């Protein structure tokens, strides 16, 4: 065991922490829970706790640090390293998945795996399940609306992470699929067997198998209970049943200590199986647990803190926590900005960002946060126009998303019927059309097209159905199972170019959407969200001057999408609120705060107060990311003023006491 003198430096704990933090950091209790509001220094406390343990002679290798992302773990270990020196390198730190992987690398053979198991990435998983759906459903009725592999994978994963049976999960999450339960179950059994044969694990297996190892192999359990003297967990409110069971296994012996830090008010992952109850049941499960509270907020200026406190006060189900500001009052109140529509909202955001940057702020000190990925489309466009570099952490950039490309493919093909890539994309959406089938279809398509063009030089093709289904051996042949969809596609294409008037790109998108809607519902697991994406696309592009202008705009934006921005470069962050957990920025914009956008209209319609409280926690997480400046905006109309997407301000805004904010103008 290294002596204290082996440490390069020991921080001055008492000077760098407040009393409440210091109490937690230096705690003697075997089990402790730090429960405190946002920005109170929970993560900082955990970091200093590690440094404290090391300064007390605990070797790094006997400490396990579990965080929500690997990046968070790296940052914390870097900070520990700065606090304490090289000793930090020995610590096991990372996400549950990465730690599970480390454990399994040593012992997976006990579970019947061969050495060097591989980890399947999402693409591998999807490919495997898709092939199994084909195998099992191919024999059944071809027109059966059976869910795609991705949908099955998602449900499977949810079942695993919440430790529920398939039946229960289907009943609770997707009752419309219960009629397929038997087949789904056979496919998933086959999936498990095939993974085994391949000596491979998917992400969920990492957790499942680690738990299994610990539960069923006493020697392994003993080994890790012996090894880890201290387990530390950040963001404890968002652990799911499986992760919680792993913690309980590791800490279930006679001496491993546990310090968990969290904030019940920031629990925002129940849809992925997280259970905030773990926080409430902590003392019951870990006898003698000491609960520490931290009540000083270091992150935000008092005006922002007032908004946060008012927001979370709306929830009934919570630990009541007082948060006192430590920072002096700022110059201005948070702004609420009603914008006439989504584009003007985006212009306001981009313009204000420009001013902040001109005023000396770094782009990396600024974030735009939103509830759903598609909300950031307009801001992406405005930032691109103004050449302000940004990074989108909420997922793929808008035009890289498969379903957006699906829709654009129709319009590209309409504008240019020789566009082979667009054609192939559409063909791939048809049932039972593979690569070879798509090749044949493309050749036939080209053939018919050329005949038409020779007969009608300079005239755009309007009657797709007539030209492409020519009798007498001509036309494009498709498998019987695809016939209905194919004819519907041709009819849609025909309807996009009426003889007597021009449709706007937005109107075209609406028609295409009707055509792909049913295929989306089986292709994509979250198809309702994806439909919202497309609707947003049509609203945001409603100023395009005709089809070609629209496609040019899309192409240029997609090009900008491809500009690689490196991690270190100074760019503005665009992120969903979920992805922004634990982080902080000087200036934060929260957009699309219209009633029905955030909170989501489905939550409003459901009338479920638990769901509404989770939405409100999400709002709380969002406002608590801000240090100095907070802008809350919403579009009165999402679209242009002739459509019906009128939106009043979110109830999260209207319920704020008016003395806490100022009204701005976009
Ligand atoms: P969240 O709930 O959002 O995860 P948190 O409780 O983990 O927040 P931290 O991120 O640890 O809060 O801290 C918020 C900010 O306050 C950080 O910039 C941190 O360095 C600073 N801070 C925390 N405690 C102190 C302190 N005692 N002295 C100075 N700064 C502090
Ligand atoms: Mg934190």
XYZ file of C-alpha atoms and ligand atoms in Angstrom:
698
model
C 0.000 0.000 0.000
C 1.474 3.361 -0.954
C 2.150 5.695 1.865
C 0.653 9.156 1.904
C 3.935 10.653 0.900
C 3.733 8.834 -2.444
C 1.112 11.326 -3.527
C 2.486 14.244 -5.462
C 0.145 16.744 -3.914
C -2.778 16.747 -1.559
C -5.491 19.329 -2.041
C -6.512 21.645 0.722
C -9.886 19.996 1.210
C -11.198 22.442 3.761
C -10.369 25.440 1.604
C -11.726 24.092 -1.648
C -14.982 22.655 -0.365
C -17.796 24.039 1.700
C -18.680 22.452 5.019
C -21.424 20.226 3.703
C -19.260 19.028 0.830
C -16.345 18.457 3.174
C -18.516 16.359 5.469
C -19.454 14.076 2.590
C -15.940 13.946 1.153
C -14.389 12.911 4.463
C -17.262 10.673 5.575
C -16.473 7.571 7.633
C -19.815 5.993 6.915
C -19.668 2.835 4.882
C -22.778 3.783 2.892
C -23.610 7.322 2.010
C -25.892 9.160 -0.316
C -25.312 12.741 -1.312
C -28.565 14.182 -2.426
C -28.496 17.735 -3.623
C -29.829 20.062 -6.258
C -28.240 20.895 -9.571
C -24.958 22.773 -9.583
C -24.313 22.241 -5.889
C -21.083 20.396 -6.506
C -22.124 16.742 -6.342
C -19.757 15.749 -9.096
C -17.072 17.900 -7.525
C -17.714 16.191 -4.203
C -17.288 12.781 -5.778
C -14.044 13.875 -7.418
C -12.671 15.172 -4.142
C -13.894 12.018 -2.403
C -11.637 9.984 -4.666
C -8.754 12.320 -3.893
C -9.558 12.067 -0.207
C -9.584 8.278 -0.222
C -6.242 8.221 -1.987
C -4.829 10.751 0.426
C -5.911 8.409 3.217
C -3.818 5.628 1.756
C -6.457 3.749 -0.236
C -4.721 2.451 -3.377
C -6.243 3.652 -6.643
C -6.955 0.131 -7.852
C -9.321 -0.420 -4.946
C -11.621 2.398 -6.067
C -14.423 2.023 -8.613
C -15.970 5.152 -10.115
C -19.187 4.776 -12.109
C -20.356 7.667 -14.260
C -22.973 8.301 -16.885
C -20.628 8.662 -19.835
C -17.036 7.599 -20.423
C -16.243 11.225 -21.128
C -17.493 12.178 -17.672
C -15.279 9.491 -16.146
C -12.242 10.714 -18.074
C -12.851 14.272 -16.992
C -13.253 13.297 -13.371
C -10.146 11.149 -13.394
C -8.247 13.973 -15.022
C -9.360 16.248 -12.241
C -8.362 13.681 -9.637
C -5.054 13.396 -11.425
C -4.578 17.146 -11.174
C -5.528 17.041 -7.532
C -3.468 14.088 -6.494
C -1.031 12.930 -9.154
C -0.291 9.682 -10.940
C -1.950 7.456 -8.379
C -5.257 8.306 -10.084
C -4.305 6.178 -13.086
C -5.017 2.959 -11.227
C -8.631 3.742 -10.588
C -11.309 1.866 -12.461
C -13.584 4.531 -13.841
C -16.197 4.582 -16.577
C -19.744 3.760 -17.479
C -21.455 0.643 -16.225
C -20.923 -0.880 -19.645
C -17.224 -0.200 -19.805
C -16.633 -1.545 -16.304
C -18.767 -4.602 -17.044
C -16.637 -5.230 -20.101
C -13.482 -5.081 -18.009
C -14.857 -7.636 -15.585
C -16.117 -9.943 -18.313
C -12.782 -9.891 -20.164
C -11.393 -11.721 -17.174
C -14.154 -14.182 -16.421
C -16.518 -14.629 -19.356
C -15.279 -18.176 -19.784
C -17.111 -19.090 -16.606
C -20.311 -18.279 -18.449
C -19.381 -20.500 -21.373
C -17.855 -17.873 -23.665
C -14.607 -18.580 -25.468
C -11.696 -16.241 -24.850
C -11.831 -12.899 -26.637
C -15.608 -12.525 -27.039
C -16.584 -9.745 -29.365
C -18.953 -6.898 -28.701
C -21.667 -6.381 -31.260
C -22.292 -2.820 -32.215
C -25.749 -1.596 -33.089
C -25.272 -2.258 -36.782
C -24.284 -5.873 -36.131
C -27.286 -6.313 -33.882
C -29.644 -4.859 -36.405
C -28.260 -6.934 -39.249
C -28.639 -10.114 -37.221
C -32.167 -9.409 -36.055
C -33.248 -8.312 -39.496
C -32.072 -11.584 -40.957
C -33.945 -13.470 -38.237
C -37.137 -11.548 -38.891
C -36.789 -12.586 -42.501
C -36.246 -16.195 -41.513
C -39.191 -16.401 -39.123
C -41.691 -14.141 -40.773
C -40.853 -14.882 -44.366
C -42.860 -18.102 -44.082
C -45.901 -16.290 -42.757
C -48.327 -14.072 -44.504
C -46.263 -11.680 -46.604
C -48.500 -8.699 -46.075
C -48.418 -9.158 -42.304
C -47.382 -5.845 -40.734
C -44.615 -7.344 -38.677
C -42.312 -4.910 -36.844
C -38.803 -4.378 -38.129
C -35.763 -5.770 -36.380
C -34.872 -2.403 -34.861
C -38.222 -2.194 -33.153
C -37.753 -5.670 -31.686
C -34.261 -4.838 -30.495
C -35.469 -1.784 -28.663
C -38.212 -3.643 -26.877
C -35.826 -6.444 -26.019
C -33.363 -3.986 -24.572
C -36.007 -2.273 -22.496
C -37.175 -5.627 -21.135
C -33.612 -6.563 -20.195
C -32.769 -3.263 -18.532
C -35.939 -3.118 -16.512
C -35.700 -6.835 -15.723
C -39.177 -7.478 -17.071
C -40.438 -10.367 -19.192
C -41.118 -9.909 -22.884
C -44.820 -10.332 -22.248
C -44.903 -7.678 -19.582
C -42.843 -5.298 -21.677
C -45.062 -5.719 -24.719
C -48.208 -5.282 -22.634
C -46.899 -2.110 -21.096
C -44.958 -0.527 -23.930
C -46.350 -1.833 -27.200
C -49.685 -3.607 -26.723
C -50.362 -3.454 -30.460
C -47.572 -5.994 -30.919
C -48.950 -8.544 -28.460
C -50.544 -10.390 -31.341
C -47.034 -11.197 -32.566
C -45.692 -12.196 -29.175
C -45.009 -15.818 -30.015
C -43.052 -15.016 -33.149
C -41.172 -12.181 -31.461
C -40.234 -14.507 -28.657
C -38.928 -17.126 -31.094
C -36.909 -14.508 -32.947
C -35.347 -13.243 -29.737
C -34.492 -16.762 -28.594
C -32.840 -17.349 -31.902
C -31.041 -14.018 -31.562
C -29.625 -15.079 -28.202
C -28.518 -18.424 -29.594
C -26.832 -16.842 -32.598
C -24.936 -14.385 -30.435
C -23.729 -17.324 -28.377
C -22.588 -19.198 -31.467
C -20.699 -16.120 -32.584
C -19.086 -15.766 -29.154
C -20.454 -12.257 -29.069
C -22.253 -10.015 -26.614
C -24.402 -6.998 -27.271
C -24.373 -3.961 -24.956
C -27.108 -5.270 -22.728
C -25.363 -8.637 -22.407
C -22.440 -6.840 -20.826
C -24.628 -5.833 -17.907
C -26.700 -9.019 -17.787
C -23.626 -11.238 -17.818
C -21.770 -9.202 -15.229
C -24.701 -9.504 -12.899
C -24.900 -13.213 -13.615
C -21.206 -13.671 -12.884
C -21.520 -11.887 -9.580
C -24.666 -13.737 -8.598
C -23.736 -17.218 -9.682
C -19.997 -17.420 -9.195
C -19.106 -16.989 -5.577
C -15.387 -16.745 -6.286
C -15.857 -13.845 -8.678
C -18.203 -12.106 -6.329
C -15.678 -12.493 -3.559
C -12.840 -11.282 -5.756
C -14.496 -7.950 -6.528
C -15.949 -7.444 -3.091
C -12.420 -7.956 -1.829
C -10.841 -5.732 -4.422
C -13.111 -2.708 -4.310
C -13.065 -0.945 -0.999
C -15.003 1.980 -2.399
C -17.629 2.227 -5.090
C -18.657 5.742 -6.153
C -21.618 6.460 -8.401
C -22.550 9.755 -10.059
C -26.067 10.560 -11.369
C -27.521 7.805 -9.226
C -31.093 8.942 -9.931
C -30.807 7.541 -13.446
C -29.621 4.008 -12.746
C -31.870 1.233 -13.962
C -32.763 -2.029 -12.270
C -29.911 -3.951 -13.835
C -27.264 -1.396 -12.920
C -28.625 -1.080 -9.436
C -28.440 -4.844 -8.958
C -24.784 -4.785 -9.990
C -24.025 -2.077 -7.414
C -25.823 -4.090 -4.765
C -23.823 -7.197 -5.665
C -20.514 -5.373 -5.431
C -21.375 -3.718 -2.145
C -23.179 -6.683 -0.648
C -20.249 -8.111 1.308
C -19.019 -6.993 4.668
C -16.864 -4.031 3.839
C -17.152 -2.476 0.369
C -18.302 1.085 0.827
C -20.642 2.993 -1.452
C -21.087 6.668 -2.052
C -23.806 7.597 -4.495
C -24.582 11.146 -5.514
C -27.727 12.246 -7.251
C -30.666 14.526 -7.482
C -34.138 13.033 -7.635
C -35.274 16.239 -9.319
C -33.059 15.395 -12.281
C -34.327 11.908 -12.971
C -35.099 11.993 -16.688
C -34.532 8.479 -17.987
C -37.565 6.554 -16.798
C -38.408 5.876 -20.444
C -35.226 3.854 -20.619
C -35.920 2.001 -17.446
C -34.276 4.264 -14.859
C -35.922 4.192 -11.481
C -35.637 7.174 -9.202
C -36.938 4.942 -6.396
C -33.377 3.698 -5.905
C -32.625 7.046 -4.295
C -35.636 6.945 -2.020
C -34.960 3.355 -0.981
C -31.260 3.856 -0.358
C -31.425 3.842 3.427
C -33.730 0.856 3.453
C -31.355 -1.145 1.323
C -28.081 -0.026 2.851
C -28.454 -0.141 6.600
C -26.812 2.669 8.484
C -26.567 4.830 5.380
C -25.844 8.481 6.012
C -27.597 11.027 3.848
C -25.653 14.190 3.093
C -27.192 17.325 1.735
C -25.489 20.209 -0.028
C -27.485 23.374 -0.169
C -25.253 25.926 -1.841
C -25.373 26.385 -5.560
C -22.134 27.414 -7.236
C -23.149 27.274 -10.834
C -25.795 29.843 -11.524
C -26.391 33.487 -10.789
C -29.259 33.985 -8.306
C -31.760 35.029 -10.980
C -31.317 31.723 -12.805
C -31.470 29.812 -9.561
C -34.784 31.492 -8.750
C -36.206 30.219 -12.019
C -34.898 26.701 -11.286
C -36.368 26.674 -7.805
C -39.720 27.940 -9.038
C -39.745 25.315 -11.769
C -39.081 22.315 -9.584
C -41.484 23.535 -6.893
C -44.298 22.509 -9.249
C -43.543 18.825 -8.629
C -45.108 17.068 -5.694
C -43.056 13.903 -5.764
C -39.617 14.974 -4.620
C -37.250 15.523 -1.764
C -37.577 19.192 -0.920
C -34.141 20.781 -1.137
C -33.159 24.335 -0.452
C -30.594 25.795 -2.773
C -28.859 29.007 -1.791
C -26.923 30.989 -4.339
C -23.234 31.556 -3.712
C -22.683 33.829 -6.673
C -23.384 37.562 -6.629
C -26.405 38.840 -8.500
C -25.946 39.218 -12.239
C -26.904 42.246 -14.275
C -30.002 40.938 -15.959
C -32.941 38.618 -15.490
C -33.479 35.557 -17.669
C -35.329 36.467 -20.847
C -38.478 34.890 -22.214
C -38.762 35.477 -25.935
C -41.967 34.795 -27.834
C -41.045 34.605 -31.509
C -43.603 34.958 -34.304
C -42.462 31.645 -35.790
C -39.782 28.985 -35.679
C -37.515 30.662 -38.197
C -37.584 33.998 -36.477
C -36.888 32.180 -33.217
C -33.842 30.582 -34.825
C -32.718 33.921 -36.231
C -32.987 35.434 -32.787
C -30.917 32.627 -31.270
C -28.238 32.778 -33.967
C -28.105 36.557 -33.891
C -27.761 36.664 -30.108
C -25.047 34.014 -30.250
C -23.233 36.133 -32.812
C -23.425 39.127 -30.484
C -22.179 37.128 -27.506
C -19.225 35.868 -29.510
C -18.511 39.375 -30.813
C -18.625 40.487 -27.188
C -15.811 38.083 -26.351
C -17.570 34.915 -25.255
C -16.265 31.623 -26.605
C -18.581 29.518 -28.711
C -17.883 26.625 -26.379
C -19.434 28.605 -23.522
C -22.783 28.620 -25.313
C -25.403 25.888 -25.664
C -28.761 25.609 -27.367
C -30.912 22.992 -25.658
C -34.187 21.423 -26.734
C -36.529 18.602 -25.879
C -36.456 16.813 -29.217
C -33.725 16.556 -31.795
C -35.863 17.936 -34.615
C -36.325 21.205 -32.745
C -32.798 22.229 -33.667
C -33.208 22.144 -37.438
C -33.850 25.867 -37.858
C -31.006 26.808 -35.540
C -28.670 24.533 -37.520
C -29.662 26.367 -40.678
C -29.236 29.825 -39.167
C -25.846 29.048 -37.631
C -24.708 27.576 -40.928
C -25.769 30.730 -42.758
C -23.818 32.864 -40.329
C -20.729 30.625 -40.412
C -20.851 30.034 -36.658
C -19.284 26.643 -35.929
C -21.439 24.281 -33.928
C -21.454 20.707 -32.722
C -24.649 18.679 -32.526
C -24.452 16.201 -29.678
C -28.071 15.156 -29.783
C -27.596 12.682 -32.563
C -27.037 12.761 -36.248
C -27.183 16.053 -37.963
C -30.570 16.563 -39.457
C -29.869 15.546 -43.028
C -27.916 12.445 -42.106
C -30.965 10.842 -40.582
C -32.304 7.877 -42.523
C -35.915 8.905 -42.537
C -35.104 12.429 -43.684
C -33.105 10.950 -46.540
C -36.048 8.675 -47.366
C -38.332 11.627 -47.896
C -35.758 13.722 -49.716
C -35.220 10.774 -52.076
C -38.752 11.200 -53.469
C -38.156 14.857 -54.181
C -34.749 14.243 -55.677
C -36.169 11.621 -57.977
C -38.984 13.958 -58.965
C -36.530 16.690 -59.784
C -34.129 14.290 -61.483
C -35.616 10.918 -62.471
C -32.094 9.722 -63.363
C -30.975 9.942 -59.726
C -29.948 6.347 -59.115
C -29.147 6.757 -55.423
C -32.547 8.253 -54.726
C -34.209 5.471 -56.680
C -32.349 2.752 -54.784
C -33.286 4.297 -51.480
C -36.947 4.152 -52.411
C -36.700 0.623 -53.817
C -35.113 -0.526 -50.558
C -38.229 0.612 -48.703
C -40.380 -1.865 -50.635
C -41.093 -5.252 -49.095
C -38.966 -8.122 -50.404
C -36.812 -6.022 -52.680
C -33.128 -6.794 -52.226
C -30.045 -5.590 -54.009
C -30.569 -7.742 -57.097
C -34.222 -6.787 -57.327
C -33.368 -3.108 -57.038
C -30.843 -3.504 -59.890
C -33.425 -4.974 -62.205
C -35.947 -2.326 -61.260
C -33.442 0.431 -61.921
C -32.607 -0.909 -65.386
C -36.292 -1.160 -66.257
C -36.935 2.313 -64.834
C -34.168 3.821 -66.983
C -35.431 2.017 -70.030
C -38.973 3.361 -69.633
C -37.658 6.794 -68.827
C -35.611 6.960 -71.997
C -38.531 5.882 -74.142
C -40.598 8.636 -72.559
C -37.938 11.285 -72.906
C -37.318 10.476 -76.541
C -41.027 10.859 -77.243
C -41.448 14.050 -75.180
C -38.219 16.026 -75.349
C -37.919 18.717 -72.702
C -41.145 17.767 -70.929
C -40.899 16.675 -67.336
C -42.403 13.300 -66.535
C -45.778 13.690 -64.853
C -47.615 10.429 -65.250
C -45.393 7.985 -63.404
C -48.077 5.352 -63.093
C -48.811 5.344 -66.826
C -45.182 5.349 -67.947
C -43.774 2.874 -65.453
C -46.535 0.252 -65.646
C -46.781 0.179 -69.416
C -48.504 -2.953 -70.644
C -47.219 -5.346 -73.277
C -44.223 -6.627 -71.358
C -42.881 -3.184 -70.539
C -42.879 -1.373 -67.222
C -40.997 -1.972 -64.014
C -41.581 -5.383 -62.463
C -41.643 -5.809 -58.691
C -42.204 -8.854 -56.455
C -45.851 -9.621 -55.729
C -45.446 -8.578 -52.093
C -44.258 -5.141 -53.167
C -46.881 -4.511 -55.826
C -49.292 -2.513 -53.683
C -46.558 -0.285 -52.260
C -44.995 0.206 -55.658
C -48.237 1.346 -57.250
C -48.835 3.644 -54.343
C -45.342 5.117 -54.788
C -46.011 5.752 -58.480
C -49.360 7.343 -57.707
C -47.682 9.597 -55.139
C -45.013 10.648 -57.623
C -47.725 11.401 -60.167
C -49.646 13.466 -57.648
C -46.576 15.611 -56.930
C -46.784 17.199 -60.390
C -50.405 18.066 -61.078
C -50.926 19.262 -64.659
C -52.577 22.531 -63.719
C -50.486 23.973 -60.887
C -47.196 23.685 -59.012
C -47.047 22.296 -55.500
C -44.719 23.885 -52.977
C -42.001 21.626 -51.563
C -43.870 21.679 -48.251
C -47.022 20.373 -49.910
C -44.987 17.721 -51.686
C -43.499 16.541 -48.426
C -46.961 16.231 -46.935
C -48.015 13.953 -49.777
C -44.871 11.850 -49.634
C -45.377 11.485 -45.936
C -48.787 9.936 -46.478
C -47.181 7.391 -48.754
C -44.366 6.369 -46.438
C -46.262 6.565 -43.183
C -47.160 2.893 -42.970
C -43.688 1.781 -43.987
C -42.193 4.118 -41.364
C -44.317 2.592 -38.644
C -42.778 -0.814 -39.187
C -39.296 0.334 -40.206
C -38.565 2.675 -37.334
C -39.135 2.073 -33.680
C -39.842 5.719 -32.829
C -41.770 6.493 -35.937
C -44.000 9.118 -34.357
C -40.970 11.216 -33.529
C -39.683 10.672 -37.008
C -42.940 11.883 -38.470
C -42.530 15.001 -36.382
C -39.061 15.457 -37.891
C -40.497 15.402 -41.361
C -43.314 17.747 -40.499
C -40.710 20.108 -39.109
C -38.713 19.763 -42.307
C -41.688 20.853 -44.362
C -42.414 23.811 -42.079
C -38.816 24.966 -41.942
C -38.395 24.807 -45.674
C -41.610 26.597 -46.473
C -39.783 29.654 -47.789
C -38.012 27.661 -50.488
C -38.653 29.022 -53.928
C -39.723 25.836 -55.669
C -38.415 22.291 -55.686
C -34.957 22.936 -57.087
C -34.276 25.723 -54.637
C -35.396 23.447 -51.823
C -33.085 20.647 -52.939
C -30.210 23.091 -53.306
C -30.737 24.325 -49.756
C -30.823 20.766 -48.498
C -27.684 19.842 -50.397
C -25.763 22.837 -49.092
C -26.826 22.167 -45.546
C -25.894 18.519 -45.848
C -22.528 19.641 -47.132
C -22.073 21.868 -44.094
C -23.125 18.875 -42.025
C -20.127 16.984 -43.239
C -17.610 19.564 -42.068
C -15.861 17.708 -39.323
C -15.633 19.787 -36.210
C -13.088 18.543 -33.795
C -13.773 18.114 -30.117
C -11.363 20.825 -29.139
C -12.476 23.501 -31.532
C -14.453 26.361 -30.179
C -17.992 25.631 -31.218
C -21.466 26.217 -29.926
C -23.160 23.098 -28.564
C -26.558 21.982 -29.812
C -27.883 19.274 -27.567
C -31.000 17.598 -26.335
C -31.541 18.217 -22.675
C -31.023 14.522 -21.979
C -27.521 14.705 -23.406
C -26.743 17.872 -21.464
C -27.017 16.208 -18.065
C -24.276 17.161 -15.641
C -22.819 19.852 -17.948
C -22.753 23.645 -17.683
C -22.376 26.664 -19.981
C -22.171 30.404 -19.469
C -25.077 31.096 -21.814
C -27.932 28.674 -22.397
C -30.787 28.970 -24.881
C -33.792 26.708 -24.425
C -35.895 26.705 -27.557
C -39.296 25.420 -28.639
C -40.863 26.142 -25.294
C -44.366 26.106 -26.723
C -47.192 24.238 -25.051
C -47.389 20.882 -26.841
C -43.724 21.056 -27.866
C -42.382 21.081 -24.343
C -44.209 19.620 -22.455
C -45.008 17.276 -25.279
C -48.623 17.172 -26.399
C -48.840 13.432 -25.790
C -48.000 14.013 -22.141
C -50.614 16.747 -21.935
C -53.198 14.504 -23.558
C -52.383 11.526 -21.373
C -53.271 13.531 -18.264
C -50.681 11.411 -16.416
C -49.223 13.528 -13.625
C -46.154 11.305 -13.317
C -45.297 11.853 -16.940
C -45.847 15.569 -16.544
C -43.516 15.631 -13.566
C -40.802 13.971 -15.630
C -41.266 16.635 -18.315
C -40.955 19.262 -15.636
C -37.777 17.645 -14.291
C -36.423 17.820 -17.808
C -37.175 21.540 -17.856
C -35.417 21.837 -14.501
C -32.341 20.041 -15.857
C -32.331 22.444 -18.795
C -32.471 25.706 -16.844
C -29.938 24.500 -14.311
C -27.267 24.128 -17.029
C -26.936 27.933 -17.227
C -24.301 29.867 -15.339
C -24.766 33.519 -16.360
C -27.354 33.956 -19.084
C -30.591 32.127 -19.788
C -32.852 32.619 -22.822
C -36.202 30.854 -22.968
C -37.904 31.106 -26.326
C -40.796 29.642 -28.245
C -42.353 30.033 -31.676
C -45.945 31.244 -31.607
C -46.344 29.461 -34.891
C -44.304 26.484 -35.835
C -44.473 26.953 -39.553
C -45.742 29.991 -41.364
C -48.663 32.029 -40.279
C -51.185 30.387 -42.535
C -50.994 26.948 -41.006
C -52.629 25.817 -37.828
C -49.647 25.173 -35.615
C -50.389 27.999 -33.286
C -48.735 27.484 -29.978
C -49.262 29.276 -26.700
C -46.276 29.490 -24.370
C -45.418 26.366 -22.406
C -47.074 25.970 -19.026
C -43.510 25.798 -17.724
C -43.178 29.456 -18.701
C -46.626 30.755 -17.846
C -46.431 29.321 -14.342
C -43.238 31.237 -13.534
C -43.743 34.285 -11.323
C -43.467 37.308 -13.647
C -40.990 39.107 -11.410
C -38.426 36.380 -12.168
C -37.948 37.161 -15.852
C -38.094 39.855 -18.486
C -39.945 39.602 -21.753
C -37.775 39.982 -24.794
C -38.505 40.422 -28.449
C -37.278 38.314 -31.298
P -25.410 18.595 -11.649
O -26.550 18.283 -10.730
O -25.825 19.490 -12.745
O -24.674 17.376 -12.072
P -23.422 19.026 -9.634
O -24.158 19.064 -8.355
O -22.746 17.777 -9.991
O -24.395 19.496 -10.792
P -20.896 20.286 -10.136
O -20.899 20.134 -11.600
O -20.045 19.389 -9.335
O -22.412 20.244 -9.613
O -20.542 21.783 -9.737
C -21.153 22.893 -10.379
C -20.144 24.009 -10.531
O -19.871 24.595 -9.263
C -18.821 23.529 -11.065
O -18.306 24.504 -11.927
C -17.978 23.390 -9.808
O -16.613 23.496 -10.054
C -18.485 24.549 -8.969
N -18.311 24.304 -7.503
C -18.893 23.330 -6.785
N -18.523 23.399 -5.475
C -17.688 24.452 -5.380
C -16.950 25.046 -4.291
N -17.011 24.577 -3.052
N -16.190 26.107 -4.586
C -16.125 26.604 -5.839
N -16.783 26.106 -6.892
C -17.550 25.028 -6.677
Mg -22.956 16.452 -11.609
